[in-house]
CSV table of C-alpha atoms and ligand atoms in Angstrom, one decimal:
chain,number,residue,atom,x,y,z
A,732,MET,CA,40.6,-6.9,65.8
A,733,LEU,CA,37.7,-6.0,68.3
A,734,ALA,CA,38.2,-9.6,69.5
A,735,ASP,CA,41.2,-9.0,71.4
A,736,ILE,CA,40.3,-5.5,73.1
A,737,PRO,CA,38.1,-5.2,75.9
A,738,VAL,CA,34.7,-3.8,75.2
A,739,HIS,CA,32.6,-1.8,77.6
A,740,ARG,CA,29.0,-1.9,76.8
A,741,PRO,CA,27.2,0.5,79.0
A,742,SER,CA,23.2,0.8,78.9
A,743,SER,CA,23.1,4.5,79.8
A,744,LEU,CA,24.5,7.6,78.9
A,745,GLU,CA,25.5,8.1,82.6
A,746,GLU,CA,27.3,4.9,82.8
A,747,ALA,CA,29.1,5.7,79.5
A,748,LEU,CA,30.0,9.0,80.7
A,749,ALA,CA,31.2,7.5,83.9
A,750,LEU,CA,33.3,4.9,82.2
A,751,LEU,CA,35.1,7.7,80.1
A,752,ALA,CA,35.6,9.8,83.5
A,753,ASP,CA,36.8,7.0,85.5
A,754,PRO,CA,38.0,4.1,83.4
A,755,PRO,CA,38.1,0.4,85.4
A,756,ASP,CA,41.4,0.0,83.7
A,757,GLY,CA,43.2,3.3,84.0
A,758,GLU,CA,43.0,4.0,80.1
A,759,ARG,CA,40.1,6.1,78.8
A,760,PRO,CA,38.5,3.5,76.2
A,761,THR,CA,37.7,4.8,72.6
A,762,PRO,CA,34.0,5.5,71.7
A,763,MET,CA,32.4,3.3,69.2
A,764,ALA,CA,29.0,4.3,67.7
A,765,GLY,CA,28.2,2.2,64.3
A,766,GLY,CA,32.0,1.4,64.0
A,767,THR,CA,32.3,1.9,60.3
A,768,ASP,CA,35.3,4.0,60.6
A,769,ILE,CA,36.8,2.4,63.8
A,770,MET,CA,36.6,-1.1,62.9
A,771,VAL,CA,38.8,-0.1,59.6
A,772,VAL,CA,41.4,1.4,62.0
A,773,LEU,CA,41.3,-1.3,64.4
A,774,ASN,CA,41.6,-4.0,61.5
A,775,SER,CA,44.6,-2.0,59.9
A,776,ARG,CA,46.0,-2.4,63.5
A,777,HIS,CA,47.6,1.1,62.7
A,778,VAL,CA,46.1,2.1,66.3
A,779,VAL,CA,45.1,-0.1,69.2
A,780,PRO,CA,42.8,1.2,71.6
A,781,SER,CA,43.2,-0.5,75.1
A,782,SER,CA,39.6,-0.7,75.5
A,783,VAL,CA,36.5,0.3,73.3
A,784,LEU,CA,33.3,1.8,74.6
A,785,ASP,CA,30.2,0.7,72.8
A,786,LEU,CA,27.1,3.3,72.7
A,787,TRP,CA,25.2,1.4,70.6
A,788,LYS,CA,22.6,0.5,73.4
A,789,LEU,CA,21.9,4.2,74.2
A,790,ASP,CA,18.9,4.8,72.8
A,791,GLU,CA,18.8,8.1,74.2
A,792,LEU,CA,21.4,9.4,72.0
A,793,ARG,CA,18.8,8.4,69.0
A,794,GLY,CA,16.2,10.2,67.4
A,795,LEU,CA,15.2,13.3,65.9
A,796,SER,CA,12.5,16.2,67.1
A,797,VAL,CA,12.0,19.9,66.2
A,798,GLN,CA,12.5,22.0,69.0
A,799,ASP,CA,10.5,25.4,69.8
A,800,ASP,CA,13.1,27.4,68.0
A,801,GLY,CA,12.8,25.6,64.8
A,802,THR,CA,15.8,23.7,64.9
A,803,LEU,CA,15.9,20.2,64.1
A,804,TRP,CA,17.6,18.2,67.0
A,805,ILE,CA,19.4,14.9,65.9
A,806,GLY,CA,20.7,12.6,68.3
A,807,ALA,CA,24.2,11.6,67.9
A,808,LEU,CA,23.6,7.6,67.5
A,809,SER,CA,21.2,8.4,64.6
A,810,THR,CA,22.0,6.4,61.6
A,811,TYR,CA,21.9,7.4,57.9
A,812,ARG,CA,19.0,5.4,57.5
A,813,SER,CA,17.0,6.8,59.9
A,814,ILE,CA,17.8,10.2,58.9
A,815,ILE,CA,16.8,9.0,55.2
A,816,ALA,CA,13.3,7.5,56.7
A,817,SER,CA,12.5,10.6,58.8
A,818,PRO,CA,9.8,13.0,57.7
A,819,LEU,CA,11.4,15.6,60.1
A,820,ALA,CA,14.8,15.5,58.4
A,821,ASN,CA,13.0,15.5,54.9
A,822,ALA,CA,11.2,18.6,55.9
A,823,HIS,CA,13.8,20.6,57.9
A,824,CYS,CA,17.1,19.5,56.4
A,825,PRO,CA,16.5,17.8,52.9
A,826,ALA,CA,19.9,18.3,52.0
A,827,LEU,CA,21.4,15.9,54.8
A,828,VAL,CA,18.9,13.3,53.5
A,829,GLU,CA,20.8,13.7,50.1
A,830,ALA,CA,24.0,13.4,51.9
A,831,ALA,CA,22.8,10.3,53.7
A,832,ARG,CA,21.7,8.6,50.7
A,833,THR,CA,25.2,8.9,49.1
A,834,VAL,CA,27.1,7.3,52.2
A,835,GLY,CA,28.5,4.2,51.4
A,836,ALA,CA,25.4,1.9,50.6
A,837,VAL,CA,22.6,0.4,52.7
A,838,GLN,CA,24.9,-1.7,54.9
A,839,ILE,CA,27.2,1.7,56.0
A,840,GLN,CA,23.8,3.4,56.3
A,841,SER,CA,22.1,1.0,58.5
A,842,ARG,CA,25.1,1.2,60.8
A,843,GLY,CA,26.8,4.6,60.3
A,844,THR,CA,25.6,7.4,62.6
A,845,LEU,CA,26.0,11.6,62.3
A,846,GLY,CA,27.8,11.7,65.5
A,847,GLY,CA,30.3,9.2,64.0
A,848,ASN,CA,30.8,11.3,60.8
A,849,VAL,CA,31.2,14.5,62.8
A,850,ALA,CA,33.7,12.8,65.2
A,851,ASN,CA,35.6,11.1,62.7
A,852,ALA,CA,36.5,14.3,61.4
A,853,SER,CA,37.6,13.5,57.8
A,854,PRO,CA,37.5,16.4,55.6
A,855,ALA,CA,35.6,14.0,53.2
A,856,GLY,CA,32.9,13.5,55.7
A,857,ASP,CA,29.9,13.6,53.4
A,858,SER,CA,27.4,15.2,56.2
A,859,LEU,CA,29.9,17.8,57.5
A,860,PRO,CA,29.4,20.5,54.4
A,861,VAL,CA,25.6,20.2,55.0
A,862,LEU,CA,25.8,21.1,58.7
A,863,LEU,CA,28.0,24.1,58.0
A,864,ALA,CA,25.8,25.6,55.0
A,865,GLN,CA,22.5,25.1,56.9
A,866,GLY,CA,24.1,25.9,60.4
A,867,CYS,CA,24.2,23.6,63.2
A,868,ASP,CA,25.4,23.5,67.1
A,869,VAL,CA,27.1,20.6,68.5
A,870,VAL,CA,26.0,19.2,71.6
A,871,LEU,CA,28.5,17.4,74.0
A,872,GLN,CA,28.5,16.2,77.3
A,873,SER,CA,31.0,15.0,79.8
A,874,ARG,CA,30.6,13.7,83.9
A,875,ASP,CA,32.5,16.3,85.0
A,876,GLY,CA,31.7,19.0,82.5
A,877,GLY,CA,28.4,18.7,81.9
A,878,ARG,CA,26.8,19.7,78.7
A,879,ARG,CA,28.1,22.2,76.2
A,880,THR,CA,27.0,23.6,73.2
A,881,ARG,CA,29.1,25.0,70.4
A,882,SER,CA,29.1,26.0,66.9
A,883,PHE,CA,29.8,23.5,64.3
A,884,ASP,CA,31.5,26.3,62.5
A,885,GLY,CA,34.8,26.0,63.9
A,886,PHE,CA,34.5,22.9,65.3
A,887,TYR,CA,37.7,21.4,63.6
A,888,ALA,CA,41.1,23.1,64.5
A,889,GLY,CA,42.6,21.6,61.8
A,890,TYR,CA,42.8,18.2,60.1
A,891,ARG,CA,40.8,15.7,62.1
A,892,GLN,CA,41.1,17.9,65.0
A,893,ALA,CA,37.4,17.7,66.2
A,894,ASP,CA,36.6,19.9,69.6
A,895,ILE,CA,36.0,17.0,71.4
A,896,GLN,CA,37.6,17.0,74.8
A,897,PRO,CA,38.8,14.2,76.9
A,898,GLY,CA,35.8,12.2,78.9
A,899,GLU,CA,33.3,14.1,76.3
A,900,LEU,CA,30.8,12.6,73.8
A,901,ILE,CA,28.8,14.3,71.1
A,902,ILE,CA,25.3,13.9,72.3
A,903,GLY,CA,23.4,15.3,69.2
A,904,PHE,CA,23.1,18.2,66.8
A,905,ARG,CA,20.8,21.5,66.3
A,906,ILE,CA,20.4,22.0,62.9
A,907,HIS,CA,19.0,25.4,62.4
A,908,ALA,CA,15.9,26.2,60.7
A,909,LEU,CA,16.2,27.0,57.0
A,910,PRO,CA,15.5,30.7,56.6
A,911,PRO,CA,11.8,31.6,55.3
A,912,GLY,CA,11.8,31.0,51.5
A,913,ALA,CA,15.2,29.2,51.1
A,914,THR,CA,16.3,26.2,49.6
A,915,SER,CA,19.0,24.0,50.1
A,916,TRP,CA,21.4,22.2,47.6
A,917,TYR,CA,23.8,19.0,48.3
A,918,ARG,CA,26.4,17.6,45.6
A,919,LYS,CA,28.9,14.9,46.2
A,920,VAL,CA,31.4,13.8,43.3
A,921,GLY,CA,33.0,10.5,43.5
A,922,THR,CA,34.1,7.6,41.3
A,923,ARG,CA,30.8,6.0,41.5
A,924,LEU,CA,27.4,6.4,42.9
A,925,ALA,CA,27.7,4.2,45.9
A,926,GLN,CA,30.8,3.0,48.0
A,927,ALA,CA,32.9,6.5,47.1
A,928,ILE,CA,34.7,8.6,49.4
A,929,SER,CA,34.1,11.9,47.8
A,930,LYS,CA,36.4,13.8,45.5
A,931,VAL,CA,34.6,16.9,46.6
A,932,VAL,CA,31.3,17.4,48.3
A,933,LEU,CA,29.5,20.8,48.0
A,934,ALA,CA,26.3,21.9,50.1
A,935,GLY,CA,24.5,25.2,49.9
A,936,VAL,CA,21.6,27.4,51.0
A,937,ALA,CA,19.9,30.1,49.2
A,938,ALA,CA,17.3,32.6,49.0
A,939,CYS,CA,16.1,35.3,47.0
A,940,GLY,CA,14.2,38.7,48.1
A,941,ASP,CA,11.2,39.9,46.3
A,942,ASP,CA,13.2,42.0,43.9
A,943,GLY,CA,14.9,38.8,42.8
A,944,THR,CA,18.4,39.0,44.5
A,945,LEU,CA,19.9,36.9,47.0
A,946,THR,CA,19.4,37.8,50.5
A,947,THR,CA,20.9,34.3,51.9
A,948,LEU,CA,23.8,32.5,50.4
A,949,ARG,CA,25.5,29.9,52.5
A,950,ILE,CA,28.3,27.5,50.5
A,951,ALA,CA,30.2,24.8,52.0
A,952,ALA,CA,32.7,22.1,50.9
A,953,GLY,CA,34.4,19.3,51.9
A,954,SER,CA,37.5,17.2,50.6
A,955,VAL,CA,39.2,20.7,49.0
A,956,ALA,CA,40.8,21.8,52.4
A,957,PRO,CA,42.0,20.0,55.7
A,958,THR,CA,38.6,20.6,57.3
A,959,PRO,CA,35.2,21.1,55.8
A,960,ILE,CA,35.0,24.9,55.1
A,961,ARG,CA,32.5,27.7,54.3
A,962,LEU,CA,33.2,29.3,50.8
A,963,ALA,CA,33.5,32.8,52.2
A,964,ALA,CA,34.6,34.7,48.6
A,965,ALA,CA,31.9,32.9,46.8
A,966,GLU,CA,29.3,33.9,49.2
A,967,ALA,CA,30.5,37.4,49.0
A,968,ALA,CA,30.3,37.6,45.2
A,969,GLY,CA,26.8,36.6,45.0
A,970,LEU,CA,24.9,38.3,48.2
A,971,GLY,CA,22.7,41.0,46.8
A,972,GLY,CA,23.0,40.2,43.4
A,973,ARG,CA,20.8,38.3,40.7
A,974,PRO,CA,21.7,34.9,40.5
A,975,THR,CA,22.0,34.7,36.8
A,976,ASP,CA,24.5,37.8,36.9
A,977,VAL,CA,26.5,36.8,40.2
A,978,ALA,CA,26.7,33.1,39.2
A,979,ALA,CA,30.0,33.2,37.5
A,980,ALA,CA,31.8,35.1,39.7
A,981,VAL,CA,30.4,32.9,42.7
A,982,GLY,CA,32.1,30.4,41.0
A,983,ALA,CA,35.4,32.4,40.9
A,984,GLY,CA,34.9,32.6,44.2
A,985,ALA,CA,34.8,29.1,44.8
A,986,ARG,CA,38.1,28.5,43.2
A,987,ALA,CA,39.5,30.8,45.2
A,988,ASP,CA,38.3,29.6,48.4
A,989,VAL,CA,39.3,25.9,48.0
A,990,THR,CA,42.9,24.6,48.5
A,991,PRO,CA,42.6,21.2,47.7
A,992,ILE,CA,45.6,18.7,47.4
A,993,ASP,CA,46.5,15.8,45.2
A,994,ASP,CA,45.8,12.3,46.4
A,995,VAL,CA,44.7,9.0,45.6
A,996,ARG,CA,41.1,9.8,44.8
A,997,SER,CA,41.6,13.0,43.0
A,998,ASN,CA,43.9,16.3,41.9
A,999,ALA,CA,44.1,19.6,43.0
A,1000,LEU,CA,43.0,20.9,39.5
A,1001,TYR,CA,40.0,19.0,39.3
A,1002,ARG,CA,38.8,19.7,42.4
A,1003,ARG,CA,39.4,23.6,42.4
A,1004,GLU,CA,37.7,23.5,38.7
A,1005,VAL,CA,34.6,21.0,39.9
A,1006,SER,CA,34.0,23.0,42.8
A,1007,GLY,CA,33.6,26.6,40.8
A,1008,ARG,CA,31.5,24.9,38.2
A,1009,LEU,CA,29.3,23.1,40.1
A,1010,VAL,CA,28.7,26.1,42.3
A,1011,GLU,CA,28.3,28.4,39.5
A,1012,SER,CA,25.6,26.2,37.9
A,1013,TRP,CA,23.4,25.7,41.2
A,1014,VAL,CA,23.6,29.8,41.6
A,1015,ARG,CA,22.4,30.1,38.0
A,1016,SER,CA,19.6,27.6,38.5
A,1017,LEU,CA,18.4,29.2,41.5
B,256,FAD,C1,32.8,0.7,53.1
B,256,FAD,C2,32.6,2.1,53.7
B,256,FAD,C3,31.9,3.1,53.1
B,256,FAD,C4,31.9,4.5,53.6
B,256,FAD,N1,31.3,5.4,52.9
B,256,FAD,C5,31.2,6.6,53.5
B,256,FAD,C6,30.8,7.8,52.3
B,256,FAD,O1,30.3,7.6,51.6
B,256,FAD,N2,30.7,8.8,53.1
B,256,FAD,C7,31.4,9.2,54.5
B,256,FAD,O2,30.9,10.3,54.8
B,256,FAD,N3,32.1,8.3,55.2
B,256,FAD,C8,31.6,7.1,54.8
B,256,FAD,N4,32.3,5.8,55.4
B,256,FAD,C9,32.7,6.1,56.6
B,256,FAD,C10,31.7,6.2,57.9
B,256,FAD,O3,30.6,5.2,57.5
B,256,FAD,C11,31.3,7.1,58.6
B,256,FAD,O4,32.2,8.1,58.9
B,256,FAD,C12,30.1,7.0,59.7
B,256,FAD,O5,29.3,8.0,59.7
B,256,FAD,C13,31.0,6.8,60.9
B,256,FAD,O6,29.7,6.8,61.9
B,256,FAD,P1,29.9,5.3,62.8
B,256,FAD,O7,28.6,5.4,63.9
B,256,FAD,O8,30.1,4.1,62.2
B,256,FAD,O9,31.4,6.0,63.6
B,256,FAD,P2,32.4,4.9,64.3
B,256,FAD,O10,33.0,4.2,63.7
B,256,FAD,O11,31.7,4.4,65.7
B,256,FAD,O12,33.5,6.1,65.1
B,256,FAD,C14,34.0,6.9,64.3
B,256,FAD,C15,34.8,7.8,65.5
B,256,FAD,O13,33.8,8.8,66.1
B,256,FAD,C16,34.1,8.5,67.3
B,256,FAD,N5,32.7,8.7,67.8
B,256,FAD,C17,31.6,8.0,67.2
B,256,FAD,N6,30.6,8.5,68.1
B,256,FAD,C18,30.7,9.5,69.0
B,256,FAD,C19,30.3,10.2,69.9
B,256,FAD,N7,29.0,10.1,69.9
B,256,FAD,N8,31.0,11.0,70.4
B,256,FAD,C20,32.3,11.3,70.6
B,256,FAD,N9,32.9,10.4,69.9
B,256,FAD,C21,32.4,9.7,68.8
B,256,FAD,C22,34.8,7.3,67.6
B,256,FAD,O14,35.9,7.4,68.8
B,256,FAD,C23,35.7,7.2,66.5
B,256,FAD,O15,36.8,7.8,66.6
B,256,FAD,C24,32.5,4.9,55.1
B,256,FAD,C25,33.2,3.7,55.6
B,256,FAD,C26,33.2,2.4,55.0
B,256,FAD,C27,33.6,1.3,55.7
């Protein structure tokens, strides 16, 4: 439990990064944002960190803004609730707002953060396919390495392996602007509408040219592979075609792209079939 572990409560990012770079008790503390994932781990006692770095007071990691190049900046500590309430998120990344509405229920949405969802690196994280489909850069910072920006595509080297180097914190996300005329899509399949970890989670961005053919088709999925993935075969099957002509092929591509497993929430057959059918019906509706 948290009561048994030393908790550092820095009041600035600089102080937080210094505590990670040069921990007072020798061992690097484990960052905690909203605590909605990490408290579950602490309570299970499967992993007991030597100390915790509570980021909650770092207001400089909160907030949303639109940059000059049209990207949407979301601070790592932004909660789902703040994303749902943000006119900027609703205008520039509506699929993320839809995803945020499906996370847990209002308590989790009030504490859980986008940075925590990404850093936790679960393949079932609801926001991750949205960030992949729309395109996003992750901004990280450490005291000694400074700031670095990297693409969210490839951020996970494998199951729960995020590219966060020792001493780094995620500072925020630059979500790419939707292409002109593009629409976005989000779909979570769970056992119920709230407090459900996804069996399958899908997100997409699509646009058609003047002749009605698909000029943009980006599709991503979670809970169907060790990491969230782009559905490359599905995208290739659809680009350049009319949505109603290519929808079935896109669905077949999605079935081929996913490599789901059987687990307590669902089974591989269901996940593959649902991925294909939902992607097909979305493309048919474009
Ligand atoms: C009842 C319940 C329901 C849930 N439902 C859902 C759901 O529907 N969908 C879903 O996707 N998730 C769900 N979750 C999981 C969780 O709420 C989310 O993953 C949430 O976004 C985690 O954010 P957090 O700020 O609470 O992370 P924390 O628990 O604070 O941290 C999670 C991990 O990220 C690291 N971390 C946090 N912030 C940073 C940072 N800025 N830089 C580097 N590392 C960092 C921590 O060290 C830790 O390893 C649920 C959890 C619970 C308990």
